Structures are given as structure tokens and as C-alpha cells.
XYZ file of C-alpha atoms in Angstrom:
591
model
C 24.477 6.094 14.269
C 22.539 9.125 15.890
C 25.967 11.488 16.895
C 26.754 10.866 13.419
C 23.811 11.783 11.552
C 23.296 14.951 8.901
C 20.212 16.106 7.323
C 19.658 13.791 4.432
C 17.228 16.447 3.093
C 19.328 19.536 3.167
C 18.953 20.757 -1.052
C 16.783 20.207 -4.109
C 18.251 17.103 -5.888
C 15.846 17.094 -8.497
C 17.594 16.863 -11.953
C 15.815 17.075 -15.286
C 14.730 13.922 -15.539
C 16.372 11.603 -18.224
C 14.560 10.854 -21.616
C 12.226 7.739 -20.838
C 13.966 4.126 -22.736
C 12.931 0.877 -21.893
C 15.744 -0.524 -20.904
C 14.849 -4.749 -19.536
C 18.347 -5.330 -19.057
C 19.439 -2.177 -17.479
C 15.967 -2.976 -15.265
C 17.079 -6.346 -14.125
C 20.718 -5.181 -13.061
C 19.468 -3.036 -10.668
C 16.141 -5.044 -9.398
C 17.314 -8.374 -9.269
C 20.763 -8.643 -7.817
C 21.287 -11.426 -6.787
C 22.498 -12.064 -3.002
C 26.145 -13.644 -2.710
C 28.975 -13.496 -0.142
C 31.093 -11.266 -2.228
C 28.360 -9.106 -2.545
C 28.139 -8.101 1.361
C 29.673 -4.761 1.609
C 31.779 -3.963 4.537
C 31.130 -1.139 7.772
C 27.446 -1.547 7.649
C 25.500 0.772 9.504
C 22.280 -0.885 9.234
C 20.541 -3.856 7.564
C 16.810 -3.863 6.150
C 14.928 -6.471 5.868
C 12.186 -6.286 3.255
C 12.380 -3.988 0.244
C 9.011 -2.612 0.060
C 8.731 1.481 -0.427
C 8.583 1.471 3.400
C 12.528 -0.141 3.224
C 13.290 1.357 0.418
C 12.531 4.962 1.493
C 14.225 4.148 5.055
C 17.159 3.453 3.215
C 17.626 5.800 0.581
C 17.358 8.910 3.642
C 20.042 7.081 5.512
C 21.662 6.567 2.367
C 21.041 10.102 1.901
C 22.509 11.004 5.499
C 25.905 9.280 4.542
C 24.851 5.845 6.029
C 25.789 2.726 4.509
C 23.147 0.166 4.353
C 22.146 -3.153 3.363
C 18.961 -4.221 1.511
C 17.529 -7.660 1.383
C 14.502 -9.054 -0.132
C 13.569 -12.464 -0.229
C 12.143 -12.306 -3.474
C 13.893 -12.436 -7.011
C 13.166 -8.729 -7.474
C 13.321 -5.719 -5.219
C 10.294 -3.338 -4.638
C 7.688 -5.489 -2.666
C 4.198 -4.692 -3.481
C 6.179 -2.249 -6.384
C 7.522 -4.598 -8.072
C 6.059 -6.229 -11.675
C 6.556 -9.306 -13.732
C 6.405 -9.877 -17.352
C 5.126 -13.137 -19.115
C 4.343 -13.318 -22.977
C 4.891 -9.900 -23.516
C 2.580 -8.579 -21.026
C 3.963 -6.568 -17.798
C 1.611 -6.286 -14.770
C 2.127 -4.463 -11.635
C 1.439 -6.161 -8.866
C 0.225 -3.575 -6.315
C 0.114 -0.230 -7.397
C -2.721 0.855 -9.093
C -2.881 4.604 -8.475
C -1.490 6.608 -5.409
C -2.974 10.499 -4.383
C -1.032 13.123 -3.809
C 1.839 13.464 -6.487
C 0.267 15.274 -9.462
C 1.612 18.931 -7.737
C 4.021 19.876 -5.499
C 2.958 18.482 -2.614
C 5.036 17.026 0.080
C 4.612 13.509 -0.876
C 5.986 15.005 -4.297
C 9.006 16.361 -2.768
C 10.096 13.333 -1.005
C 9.499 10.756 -3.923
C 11.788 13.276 -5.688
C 14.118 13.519 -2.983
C 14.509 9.570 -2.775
C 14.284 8.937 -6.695
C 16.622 11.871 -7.544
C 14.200 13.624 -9.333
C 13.954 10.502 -12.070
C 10.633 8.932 -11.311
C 7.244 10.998 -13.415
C 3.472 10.333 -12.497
C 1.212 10.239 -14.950
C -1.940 11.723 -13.802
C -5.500 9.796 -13.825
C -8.824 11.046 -14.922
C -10.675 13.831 -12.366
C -13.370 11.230 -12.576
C -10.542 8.199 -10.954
C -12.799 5.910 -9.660
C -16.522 4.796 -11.033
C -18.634 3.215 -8.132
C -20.767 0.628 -10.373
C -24.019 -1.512 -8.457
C -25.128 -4.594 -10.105
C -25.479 -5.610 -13.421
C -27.427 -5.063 -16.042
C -30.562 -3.254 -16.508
C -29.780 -2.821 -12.557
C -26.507 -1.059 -13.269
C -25.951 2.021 -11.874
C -22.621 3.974 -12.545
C -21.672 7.065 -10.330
C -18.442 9.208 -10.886
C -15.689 9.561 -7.832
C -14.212 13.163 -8.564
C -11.069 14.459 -7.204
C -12.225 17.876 -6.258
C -14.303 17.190 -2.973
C -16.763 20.039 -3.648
C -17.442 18.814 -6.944
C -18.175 15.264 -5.544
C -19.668 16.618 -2.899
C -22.120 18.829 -5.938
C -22.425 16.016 -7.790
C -23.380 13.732 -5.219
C -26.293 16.146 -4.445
C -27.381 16.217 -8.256
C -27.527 12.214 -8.251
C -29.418 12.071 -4.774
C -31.298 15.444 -4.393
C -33.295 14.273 -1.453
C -29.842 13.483 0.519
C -28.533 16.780 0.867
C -28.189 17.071 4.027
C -26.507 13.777 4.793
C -24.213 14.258 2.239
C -23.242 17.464 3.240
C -22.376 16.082 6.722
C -20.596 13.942 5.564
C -17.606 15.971 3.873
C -17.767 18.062 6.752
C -16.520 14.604 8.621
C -14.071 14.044 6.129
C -12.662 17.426 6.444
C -12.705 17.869 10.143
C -10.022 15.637 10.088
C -7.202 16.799 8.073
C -4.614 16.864 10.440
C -4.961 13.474 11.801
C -1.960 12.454 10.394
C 0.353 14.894 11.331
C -0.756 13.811 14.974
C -0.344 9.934 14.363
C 3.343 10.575 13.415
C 3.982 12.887 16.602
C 2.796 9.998 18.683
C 4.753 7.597 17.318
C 7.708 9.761 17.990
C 6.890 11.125 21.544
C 8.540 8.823 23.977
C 5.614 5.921 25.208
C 5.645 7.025 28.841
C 5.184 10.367 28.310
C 2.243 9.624 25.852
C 0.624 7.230 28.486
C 1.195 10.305 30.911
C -0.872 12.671 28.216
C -4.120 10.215 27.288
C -4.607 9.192 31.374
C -4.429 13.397 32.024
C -6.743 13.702 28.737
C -4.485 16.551 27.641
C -5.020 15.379 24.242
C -8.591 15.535 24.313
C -8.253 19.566 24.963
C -6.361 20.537 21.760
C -7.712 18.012 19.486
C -11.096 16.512 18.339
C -9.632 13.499 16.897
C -10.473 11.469 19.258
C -14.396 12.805 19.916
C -16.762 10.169 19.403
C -17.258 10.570 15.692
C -13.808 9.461 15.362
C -13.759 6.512 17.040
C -16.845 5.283 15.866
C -16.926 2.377 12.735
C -17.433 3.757 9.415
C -20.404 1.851 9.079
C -22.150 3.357 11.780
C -21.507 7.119 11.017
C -22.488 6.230 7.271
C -26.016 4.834 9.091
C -26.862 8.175 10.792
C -26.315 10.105 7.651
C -28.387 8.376 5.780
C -30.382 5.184 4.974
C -30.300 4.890 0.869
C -27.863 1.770 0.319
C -26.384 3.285 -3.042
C -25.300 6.566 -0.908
C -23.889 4.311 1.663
C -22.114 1.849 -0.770
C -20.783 5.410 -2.537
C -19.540 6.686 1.074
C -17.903 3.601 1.610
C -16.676 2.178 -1.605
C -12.536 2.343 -1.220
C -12.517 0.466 1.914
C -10.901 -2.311 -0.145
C -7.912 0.318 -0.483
C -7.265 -0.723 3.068
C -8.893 -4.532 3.201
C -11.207 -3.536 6.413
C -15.138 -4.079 5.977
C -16.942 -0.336 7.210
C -18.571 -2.400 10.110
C -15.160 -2.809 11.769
C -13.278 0.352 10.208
C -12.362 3.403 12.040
C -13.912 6.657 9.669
C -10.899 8.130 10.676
C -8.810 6.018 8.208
C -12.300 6.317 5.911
C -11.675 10.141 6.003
C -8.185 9.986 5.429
C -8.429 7.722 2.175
C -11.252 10.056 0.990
C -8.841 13.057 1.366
C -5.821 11.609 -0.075
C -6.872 11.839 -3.902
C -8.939 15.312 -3.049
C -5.449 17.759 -3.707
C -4.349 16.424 -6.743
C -6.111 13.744 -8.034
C -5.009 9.896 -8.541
C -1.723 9.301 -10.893
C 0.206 6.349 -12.000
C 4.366 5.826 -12.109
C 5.276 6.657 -15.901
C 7.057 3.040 -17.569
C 5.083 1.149 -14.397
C 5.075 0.323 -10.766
C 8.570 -1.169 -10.984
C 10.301 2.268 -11.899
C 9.806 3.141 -8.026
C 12.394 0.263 -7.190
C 14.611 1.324 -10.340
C 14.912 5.082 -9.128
C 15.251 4.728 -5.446
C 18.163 1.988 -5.285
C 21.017 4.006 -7.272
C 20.739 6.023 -4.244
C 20.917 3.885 -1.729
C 24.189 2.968 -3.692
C 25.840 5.900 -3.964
C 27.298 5.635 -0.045
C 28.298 1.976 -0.811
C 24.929 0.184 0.194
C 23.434 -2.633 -1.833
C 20.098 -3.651 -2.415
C 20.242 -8.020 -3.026
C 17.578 -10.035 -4.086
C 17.051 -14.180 -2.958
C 18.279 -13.575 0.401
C 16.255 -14.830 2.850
C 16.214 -13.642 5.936
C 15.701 -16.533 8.771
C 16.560 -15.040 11.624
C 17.415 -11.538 13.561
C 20.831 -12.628 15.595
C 21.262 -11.093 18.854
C 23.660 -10.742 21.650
C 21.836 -10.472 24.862
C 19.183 -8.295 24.671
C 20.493 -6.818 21.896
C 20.073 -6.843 18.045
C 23.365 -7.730 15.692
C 22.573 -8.740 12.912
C 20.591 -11.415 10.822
C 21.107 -14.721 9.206
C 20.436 -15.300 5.667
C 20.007 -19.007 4.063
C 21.984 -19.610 1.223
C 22.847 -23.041 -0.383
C 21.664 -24.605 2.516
C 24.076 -22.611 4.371
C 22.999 -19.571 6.917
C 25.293 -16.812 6.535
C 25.409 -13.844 9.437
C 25.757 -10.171 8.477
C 26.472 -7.790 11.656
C 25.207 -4.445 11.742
C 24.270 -2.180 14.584
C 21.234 -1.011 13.482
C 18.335 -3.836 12.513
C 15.158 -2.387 10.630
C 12.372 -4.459 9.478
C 10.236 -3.895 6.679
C 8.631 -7.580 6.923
C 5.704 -6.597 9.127
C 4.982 -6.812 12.668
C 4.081 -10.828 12.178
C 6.792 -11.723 10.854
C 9.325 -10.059 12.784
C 7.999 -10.762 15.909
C 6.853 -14.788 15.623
C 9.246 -15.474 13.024
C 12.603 -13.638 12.801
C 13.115 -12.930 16.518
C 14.468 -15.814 18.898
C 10.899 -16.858 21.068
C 13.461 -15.586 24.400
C 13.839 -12.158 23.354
C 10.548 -11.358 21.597
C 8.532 -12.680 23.993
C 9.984 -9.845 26.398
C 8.108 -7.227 23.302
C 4.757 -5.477 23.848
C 4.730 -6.187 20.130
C 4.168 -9.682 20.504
C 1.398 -8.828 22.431
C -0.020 -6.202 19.527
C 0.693 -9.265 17.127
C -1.460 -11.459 19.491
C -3.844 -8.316 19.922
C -4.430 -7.056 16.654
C -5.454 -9.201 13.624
C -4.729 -9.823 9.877
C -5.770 -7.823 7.134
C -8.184 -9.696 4.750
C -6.428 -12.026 2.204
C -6.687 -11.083 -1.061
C -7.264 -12.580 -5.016
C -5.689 -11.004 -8.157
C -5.942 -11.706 -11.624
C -3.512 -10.400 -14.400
C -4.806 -10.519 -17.457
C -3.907 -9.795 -21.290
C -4.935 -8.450 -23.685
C -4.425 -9.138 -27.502
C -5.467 -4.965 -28.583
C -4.465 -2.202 -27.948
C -4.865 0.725 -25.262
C -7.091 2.654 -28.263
C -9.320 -0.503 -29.447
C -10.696 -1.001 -26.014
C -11.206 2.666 -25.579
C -10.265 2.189 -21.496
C -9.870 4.920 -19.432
C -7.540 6.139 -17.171
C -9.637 5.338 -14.060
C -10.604 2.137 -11.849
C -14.235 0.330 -11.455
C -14.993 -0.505 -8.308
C -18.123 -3.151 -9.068
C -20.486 -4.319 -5.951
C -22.948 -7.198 -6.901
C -25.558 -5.506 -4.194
C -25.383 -1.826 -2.552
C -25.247 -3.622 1.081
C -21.683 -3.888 0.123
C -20.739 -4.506 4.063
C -22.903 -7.332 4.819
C -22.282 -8.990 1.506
C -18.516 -9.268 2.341
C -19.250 -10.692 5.552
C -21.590 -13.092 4.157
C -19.047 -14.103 1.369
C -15.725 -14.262 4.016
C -18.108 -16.453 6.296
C -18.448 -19.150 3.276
C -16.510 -22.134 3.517
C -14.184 -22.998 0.482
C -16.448 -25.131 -1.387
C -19.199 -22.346 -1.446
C -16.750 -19.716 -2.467
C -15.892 -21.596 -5.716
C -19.758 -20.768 -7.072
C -20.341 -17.596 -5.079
C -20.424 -14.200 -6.710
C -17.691 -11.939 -5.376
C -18.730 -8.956 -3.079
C -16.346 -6.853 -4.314
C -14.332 -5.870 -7.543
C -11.520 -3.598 -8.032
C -11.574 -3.379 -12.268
C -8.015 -1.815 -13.578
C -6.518 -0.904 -17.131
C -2.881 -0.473 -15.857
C -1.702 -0.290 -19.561
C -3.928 2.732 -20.603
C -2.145 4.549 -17.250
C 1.087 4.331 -18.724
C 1.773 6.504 -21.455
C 5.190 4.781 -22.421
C 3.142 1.701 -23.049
C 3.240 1.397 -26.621
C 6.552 2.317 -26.955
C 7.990 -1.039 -25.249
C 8.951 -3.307 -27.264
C 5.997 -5.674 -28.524
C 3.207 -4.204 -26.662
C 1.746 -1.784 -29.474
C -1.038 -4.638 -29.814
C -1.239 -5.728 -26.550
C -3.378 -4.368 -23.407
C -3.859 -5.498 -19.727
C -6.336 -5.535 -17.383
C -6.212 -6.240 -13.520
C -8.588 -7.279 -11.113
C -8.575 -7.791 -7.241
C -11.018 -8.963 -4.982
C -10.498 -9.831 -1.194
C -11.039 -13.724 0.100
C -10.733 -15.823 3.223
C -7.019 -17.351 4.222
C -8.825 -20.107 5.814
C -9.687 -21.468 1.880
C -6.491 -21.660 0.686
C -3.571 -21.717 4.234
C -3.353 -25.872 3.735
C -1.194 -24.843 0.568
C 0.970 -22.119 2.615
C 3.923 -24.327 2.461
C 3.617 -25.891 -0.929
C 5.890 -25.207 -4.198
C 4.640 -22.631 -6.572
C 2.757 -24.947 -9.442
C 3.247 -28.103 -6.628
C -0.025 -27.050 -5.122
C -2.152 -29.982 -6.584
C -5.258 -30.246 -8.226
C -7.767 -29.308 -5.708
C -5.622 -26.091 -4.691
C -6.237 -24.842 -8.801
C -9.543 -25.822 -8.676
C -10.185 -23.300 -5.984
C -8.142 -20.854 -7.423
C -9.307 -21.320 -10.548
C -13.324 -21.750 -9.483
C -12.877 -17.848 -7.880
C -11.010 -16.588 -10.498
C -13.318 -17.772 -12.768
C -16.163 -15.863 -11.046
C -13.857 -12.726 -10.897
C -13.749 -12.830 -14.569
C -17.417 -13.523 -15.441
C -18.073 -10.641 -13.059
C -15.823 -8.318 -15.166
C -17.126 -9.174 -18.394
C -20.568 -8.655 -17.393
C -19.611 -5.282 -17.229
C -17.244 -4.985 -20.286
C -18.858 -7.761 -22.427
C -16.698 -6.249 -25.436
C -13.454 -7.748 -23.405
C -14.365 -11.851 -24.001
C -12.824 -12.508 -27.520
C -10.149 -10.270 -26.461
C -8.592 -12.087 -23.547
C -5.465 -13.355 -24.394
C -3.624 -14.611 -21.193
C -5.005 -14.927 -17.720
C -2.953 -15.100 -14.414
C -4.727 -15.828 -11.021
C -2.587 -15.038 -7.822
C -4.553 -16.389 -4.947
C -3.519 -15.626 -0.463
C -1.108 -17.908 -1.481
C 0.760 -16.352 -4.439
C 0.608 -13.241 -1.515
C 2.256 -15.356 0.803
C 5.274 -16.579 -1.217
C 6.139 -13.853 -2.809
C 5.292 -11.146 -0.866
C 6.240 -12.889 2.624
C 2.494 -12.314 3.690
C 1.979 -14.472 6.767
C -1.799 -14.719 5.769
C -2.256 -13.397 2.502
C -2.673 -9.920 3.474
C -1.974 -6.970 1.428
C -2.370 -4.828 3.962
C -0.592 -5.866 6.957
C -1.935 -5.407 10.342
C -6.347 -4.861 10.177
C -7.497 -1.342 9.919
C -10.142 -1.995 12.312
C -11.208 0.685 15.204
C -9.044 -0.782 17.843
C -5.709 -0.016 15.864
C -6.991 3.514 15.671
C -7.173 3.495 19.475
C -4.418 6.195 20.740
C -2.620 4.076 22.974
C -2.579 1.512 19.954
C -1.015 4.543 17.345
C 1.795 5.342 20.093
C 2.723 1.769 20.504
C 3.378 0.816 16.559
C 5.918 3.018 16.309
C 9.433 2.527 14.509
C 11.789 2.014 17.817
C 10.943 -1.211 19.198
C 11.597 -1.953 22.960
C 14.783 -4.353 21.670
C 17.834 -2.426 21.996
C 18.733 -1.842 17.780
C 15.291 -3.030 16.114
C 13.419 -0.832 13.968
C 10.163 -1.238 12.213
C 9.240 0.331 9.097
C 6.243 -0.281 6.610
C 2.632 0.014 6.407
C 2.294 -2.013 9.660
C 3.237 1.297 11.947
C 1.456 3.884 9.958
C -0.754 2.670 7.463
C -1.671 0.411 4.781
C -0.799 1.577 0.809
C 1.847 3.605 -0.692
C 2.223 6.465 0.944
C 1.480 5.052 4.837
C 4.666 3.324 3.751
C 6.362 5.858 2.652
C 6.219 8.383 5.509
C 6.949 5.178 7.382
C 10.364 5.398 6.206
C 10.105 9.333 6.597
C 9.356 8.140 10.785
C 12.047 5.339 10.829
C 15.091 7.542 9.238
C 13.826 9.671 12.129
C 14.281 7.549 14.657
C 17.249 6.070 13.620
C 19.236 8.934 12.849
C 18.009 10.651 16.264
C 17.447 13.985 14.146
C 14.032 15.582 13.178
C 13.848 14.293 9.111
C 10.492 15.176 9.093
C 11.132 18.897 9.324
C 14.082 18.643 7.227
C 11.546 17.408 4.410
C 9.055 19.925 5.564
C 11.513 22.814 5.320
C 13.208 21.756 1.818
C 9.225 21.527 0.832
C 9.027 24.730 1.991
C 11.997 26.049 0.152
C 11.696 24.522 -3.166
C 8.177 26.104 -3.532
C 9.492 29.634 -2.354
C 12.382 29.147 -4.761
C 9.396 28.116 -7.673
C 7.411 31.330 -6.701
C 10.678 33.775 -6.886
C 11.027 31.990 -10.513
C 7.854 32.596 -11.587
């Protein structure tokens, strides 16, 4: 594939974009087909497994570079963590709640345009996106998360005036390191010996400081030396459930870089949902004769030798092989390495050690639920609550992950992510049915241990004490909510609870993870950021996804920036870098 290869970013393919119409049927044509023999097309030049944005993006720049390519997601719909479902009128999203970066012309805005075709708007949030809330009540306290960092950073100093200094410290950490991910992606392209040869010289200690101590300290402790006031700390610390890793075993680099990511342009939201992502991206992937095919699940990477060829796909009982010289995987470094490999060949991998090495991200709980008014009765705004019980947010996690099942069922939740997903969508109303109808999303994080006797269960074949469990959390999750929003209890029209479980069947998550592979410190480790990199040591298997970057949207999304990369043998990176470069020289000349 690499002689062959042409710049897959090489003009400005953004096209007025098309007058938003709902459009279910037109949807499910292009997210749900189907996988079938017939539908197999011919002279592949690679096959991705998973379609998550990490796939998705992977594909669309080979698509992009000429390359035909094959698509398949064991689900009934492609998109992964973008994709949505709709019951009873109501449409949820399933894992996108906001993403930074994509409210200007930024370079994350230039490649979602580049891989959409210009067809995919954002919808920005409120400059006030998040609201850090601590306990209830009387108790409740309410402080703003604003997008401009000086302005937090001022307004931070007006809520605690006797913190100044810590505060102030703090941003400077946040800022100091701004360029840690241009360096992540160079190691994960530099060949692995000659990285090894760089960190035992300590060359890379000389021209960077983002390794210094600071750096590769826990969040939790570089929070403690700036200051000792628990709501401060909790307000330093709030998002880590954007990346599922308690601030006593985080790295405050990743800290810093989730702080950073919504301080250029604020938060935003895909206009017509999460599910639009999916909708843009695979035309493209199309337009070289590549397919993107839905219940077709992958059982096995088939080799020859040493060597990758091609994967097995269970149909109808039967397994059906598809060849293909170049394997990527967007299932995660678990599953591709103790599932999908044969035990011979990937126990030969260093990743099978890293799978050994490094653990899970926490499991996670979701609820869907809706409404029965609309986006203007329950005067929501477009912004997220992030509710903690206590302001020893850390602790209380640990406490609550350490229960067993039975004590989870009555516990109060340590943590609450409180969404309006409706009221981010300004095409909301105008689908069919919904101009009376609202929806509200919540996600905590829970233990796999409660809930991994179910793993290989039927969905609704779980049994009773599986939905009492589900049910008993959920329960609390809600309660939790409405203590806060008391208005919402008459209103509450349809509840869905997705437990680890729910995470695990339809998202393929070995343990209920949403995040992949644990943000902790040791991932952070240099040696550790080389080593997860998109060219495995098997001859024709690729990685993709959040598990060699980063967790969320865009980690996987420059994940398929890095894998196109290595695939294609040619530097895509600065071919996005220098069409970024041109299209906003081109918009200066204009203006």
C-alpha cells in the first residue's frame, strides 16, 4: 500500500453544506448495512475492524488516498460510541456529549471537514459548558467552568479570594504543557529502537519539560500542593470522568490536556445528533468502492505465518474469510490481542504484554431518559452538571468502586455527569414528533466486578437479580438528579438504564469500559507512549482508536490521523497541517 499512496489531504473539500432534513430512512441506509456475502467488495486494500471515529477516520483518509477499504462493526449500526438509538420517539446519543475544539477553524475543524466533506455543523455550547455542583441542598454550591482560561482562571479567584496563588499555579501547569501532544504523536511514529536509544541518552529530557517531575506526578498530588480547600480541589479535578481515571492514579498531564481542549473554542455539539458523524464520514469511504457493514462479527484475525491476511466473520453459523493485506483494528488493544489474534502469534506481541501491563478503564452506568416537554418548558441549558455528593470527590470514588454489589444498590453515587442532549441540538424540534418531547442523560462510573457474571447473557435474558442491580443504581442515579432538578419528577416519561454490560455488548467493551486502556501515570510513561503506537510488531496489523492515543473523540480521531500515517508510509499529518495552513491563508486573502 505505501509505494502507492497520495496525499489524501491535498485541497479544501468543503462544500456548502446541504439544507439540514431528517431523513430516518436515508439514516438507516447508510448506518445499518447489513453484512452479506454479496456485499464484500473485491481488491481490498485493507479491512477495519470496529467503526468507531478512530476506524472511521482511518478509513475515510485511505479512502481519501484512493484506497479501497472495508468496514465492519459488530453492531447493528455503524459509529461506535457515535452512534444513537431511538425508542418511543426519543433519540439519545450514546457517547458524545460535547467535544472541544470545533467551534473555529482549528485543526480538528479542518479534518472533521476533510473526512465529512464539509457536511457535518457543530452547534456551539454555552461559555459557561460545564457547572461543577457539591452536595445538595442548602449545602449546594454551584461554580461556572468557562471556556476562556483567563476568565476561569479570574473567576476562580473571585469565588476563592484567599487561593490566589494556588490557583494561579495552577493554569500556569496547564499551560506549560501545550505541546504535549504534538510530542506523543512523534513518538508513536519514530521507529521504537531509536526512541529507546533517545530516553536511555535522556536527549529528550534536554528539549522538553514534559517529562520534569510535575508531569509525571498524579493529578491528585499536584492538586494537594496547590492547595488544601476540597471545593478548589474537586473544581481542579472535576472532568476526570471525561477520561474514567480517579486524580489519585491520573497523570496531570492528561488533566492539563482535557483542561486545554475546550479553552480555544469552547464545547459544541454535532447539529441533528451524535449519529450524523457516522452519516457524513461513510459516503466517503464509499466513493473508492469501500463499504462500511453492520452485524459482522469479527472472530478472528487469519494469518499466514507470521503474517496478517485477513479476518473471519460469523455469519449464519458460518465463518466467512475476507483477505486483505492490510489489517487495522479499531476494537482496542484487549480485544485484539486476547481475542482476535491466534494465542501462537500474539503471544510473540509486546502488546500482549501492555494488555497484561496496563489495566481497564473504569466501567461505566448510563441512563437515557425522556422527557414528555419540551426543550423551552424545562428551560435547560446548553451545558453539562457535573454533581459530587462530597468535595473529596477522589476518595469517595474509591470508597464507592471498593463496595461490593449489594452495597452499591443503596449507595449514593460519587459522581454525576447531568446532560440535556436535546437542548444541544438545534434541529430538535424540527424531527418529526419531538416538538413535546425532551431528553436528559446521565452517566456515572461503577465496578465490572458487580455486574461481569452477566457478560455472556442475552440482552433482556439477564434475570431478575441482574435488573435488580441495574435497576437499584439507576435508581440512585435518578434520585441524585432530581435532587438537583426537582422540577424534572412529573416530567419523566421513559427511562433507559445501560449498565458495564449494555457497554460490553454493544460496544464490544471487554469490561465495560468507555475508555479503553486506564489513563493512569504509568501509560503516560514515555517508553509506554512509544510502544502504543499504530504499527504493531505483526507483519500487516494496525491499531487505531483511543487505546494508542487517548480516550474521547478527538484522541480517536487523530488516531486515525497516526494510523493513515503509518499505513500509507507518507507524512498525513503534515498534509492536514499544511491544507490547515492553506485554507486559513486562503480565508484571510478573502477577507
Amino acid at each position: 500500500m505505501q509505494s502507492k499512496s497520495r496525499n489524501p489531504l491535498e485541497k479544501d473539500v468543503r462544500k456548502k453544506r446541504k439544507p439540514y432534513v431528517h431523513d430516518q430512512k436515508k439514516r438507516n441506509e447508510i448506518l445499518c448495512q447489513g453484512f452479506s456475502k454479496d456485499k464484500i467488495p473485491s481488491d481490498l486494500d485493507a479491512i477495519i475492524v470496529g467503526s468507531g471515529i478512530g476506524g472511521l477516520t482511518t478509513a475515510a483518509l485511505l479512502a481519501k488516498s484512493g484506497k479501497r477499504v472495508l468496514v465492519l462493526e459488530q453492531h447493528d449500526q455503524a459509529g461506535g460510541c457515535c452512534h444513537s438509538f431511538i425508542d418511543k420517539g426519543y433519540e439519545f446519543d450514546v457517547g458524545i456529549h460535547y467535544i472541544g475544539q470545533l467551534n473555529s477553524p482549528t485543526i480538528n475543524r479542518t479534518l472533521c471537514d476533510q473526512i465529512t466533506e464539509g457536511q457535518l455543523e457543530w452547534e456551539p455550547l454555552n461559555p459557561d459548558y460545564d457547572v461543577v455542583s457539591i452536595g445538595f441542598g442548602e449545602e449546594n454550591r454551584k461554580y461556572l467552568v468557562k471556556t476562556d482560561l483567563q476568565e476561569w482562571k479570574n473567576y476562580l479567584k473571585t469565588e476563592f479570594p484567599e487561593e490566589r496563588s494556588g490557583i494561579e499555579k495552577y493554569f500556569e501547569l496547564v499551560l506549560s504543557c501545550n505541546k504535549s501532544t504534538t510530542l506523543m504523536g512523534i513518538l508513536k511514529l519514530t521507529p521504537l529502537w531509536l526512541v529507546k536509544l533517545v530516553l536511555w541518552t535522556g536527549l529528550l529530557k534536554r528539549f522538553t519539560k514534559l517529562w520534569s517531575k510535575v508531569f509525571l506526578t498524579k493529578t491528585m498530588d499536584v492538586v494537594n500542593e496547590l492547595t488544601t480547600n476540597k471545593d478548589l480541589q474537586t473544581i481542579f479535578t472535576y472532568c476526570w470522568g471525561d477520561y474514567g481515571t480517579p486524580p489519585s492514579r491520573s497523570n496531570f498531564n492528561m488533566q492539563a490536556m482535557l483542561n486545554r481542549h475546550f479553552s480555544e473554542c469552547g464545547a459544541s455539539y454535532p447539529i441533528g445528533g451524535a449519529s450524523e458523524i457516522a452519516f457524513s464520514i461513510i459516503p466517503v469511504i464509499e466513493k473508492t468502492g469501500g463499504r462500511v457493514l453492520v452485524r459482522a462479527n469479527v472472530t478472528e484475525i487469519t494469518t499466514r505465518g507470521d503474517k496478517v491476511c485477513g479476518v473471519k466473520v460469523e455469519k449464519g453459523g458460518d465463518k466467512i474469510e475476507i483477505l486483505a493485506p492490510i489489517i487495522i483494528s479499531s476494537a482496542g488493544v484487549y480485544n485484539t490481542f486476547q481475542s482476535l489474534l491466534p494465542k501462537e502469534l500474539s503471544s510473540k506481541s509486546y502488546f500482549t504484554d501492555i494488555a497484561r501491563t496496563l489495566k481497564p478503564g473504569v466501567a461505566s452506568m448510563s441512563i437515557f431518559i425522556g422527557l414528555n416537554v419540551s426543550n423551552d418548558e424545562i428551560e435547560s441549558k446548553k451545558q453539562n452538571v457535573w454533581s459530587f455528593p462530597v468535595n473529596n470527590t477522589d476518595q469517595a470514588a474509591l470508597d464507592y468502586f471498593d463496595l461490593s454489589a449489594e452495597e452499591a444498590m443503596t449507595a449514593e453515587v460519587p459522581l454525576l455527569f447531568i446532560s440535556f442532549p436535546s437542548t444541544k441540538d438545534p434541529e430538535w424540534a424540527n424531527h418529526p414528533g419531538r416538538s413535546d418531547k425532551s431528553t436528559l442523560a446521565l452517566v456515572t462510573l461503577a465496578n465490572w466486578e458487580w455486574f461481569k457474571d452477566w457478560k455472556d447473557k442475552g440482552v433482556k435474558k439477564r434475570g431478575d437479580a441482574y435488573k435488580e442491580l441495574k435497576d437499584c443504581i439507576g435508581h440512585q442515579m435518578v434520585e441524585h438528579t432530581l435532587k438537583l432538578f426537582p422540577e424534572l419528577r412529573d416530567k419523566i416519561d421513559y427511562v433507559e438504564i445501560g449498565s458495564p454490560v449494555t457497554n460490553n455488548h454493544y460496544l464490544a467493551a471487554p469490561h465495560g469500559e468507555i475508555y479503553g486502556l486506564d489513563h493512569c501515570s504509568e501509560r503516560f510513561d514515555p517508553l509506554m507512549i512509544a510502544k502504543l503506537r499504530p504499527e504493531t510488531d505483526i507483519p500487516g496489523l494496525y491499531l487505531t482508536g483511543q487505546d494508542i492515543l487517548s480516550c474521547g473523540f478527538t484522541g480517536a480521531l487523530f488516531s486515525g490521523i497516526l494510523t493513515a500515517q503509518a499505513c500509507l508510509g507518507r507524512n498525513v499529518m503534515a498534509d492536514l497541517i499544511n491544507l490547515h495552513k492553506k485554507i486559513n491563508s486562503d480565508k484571510k486573502k478573502v477577507e
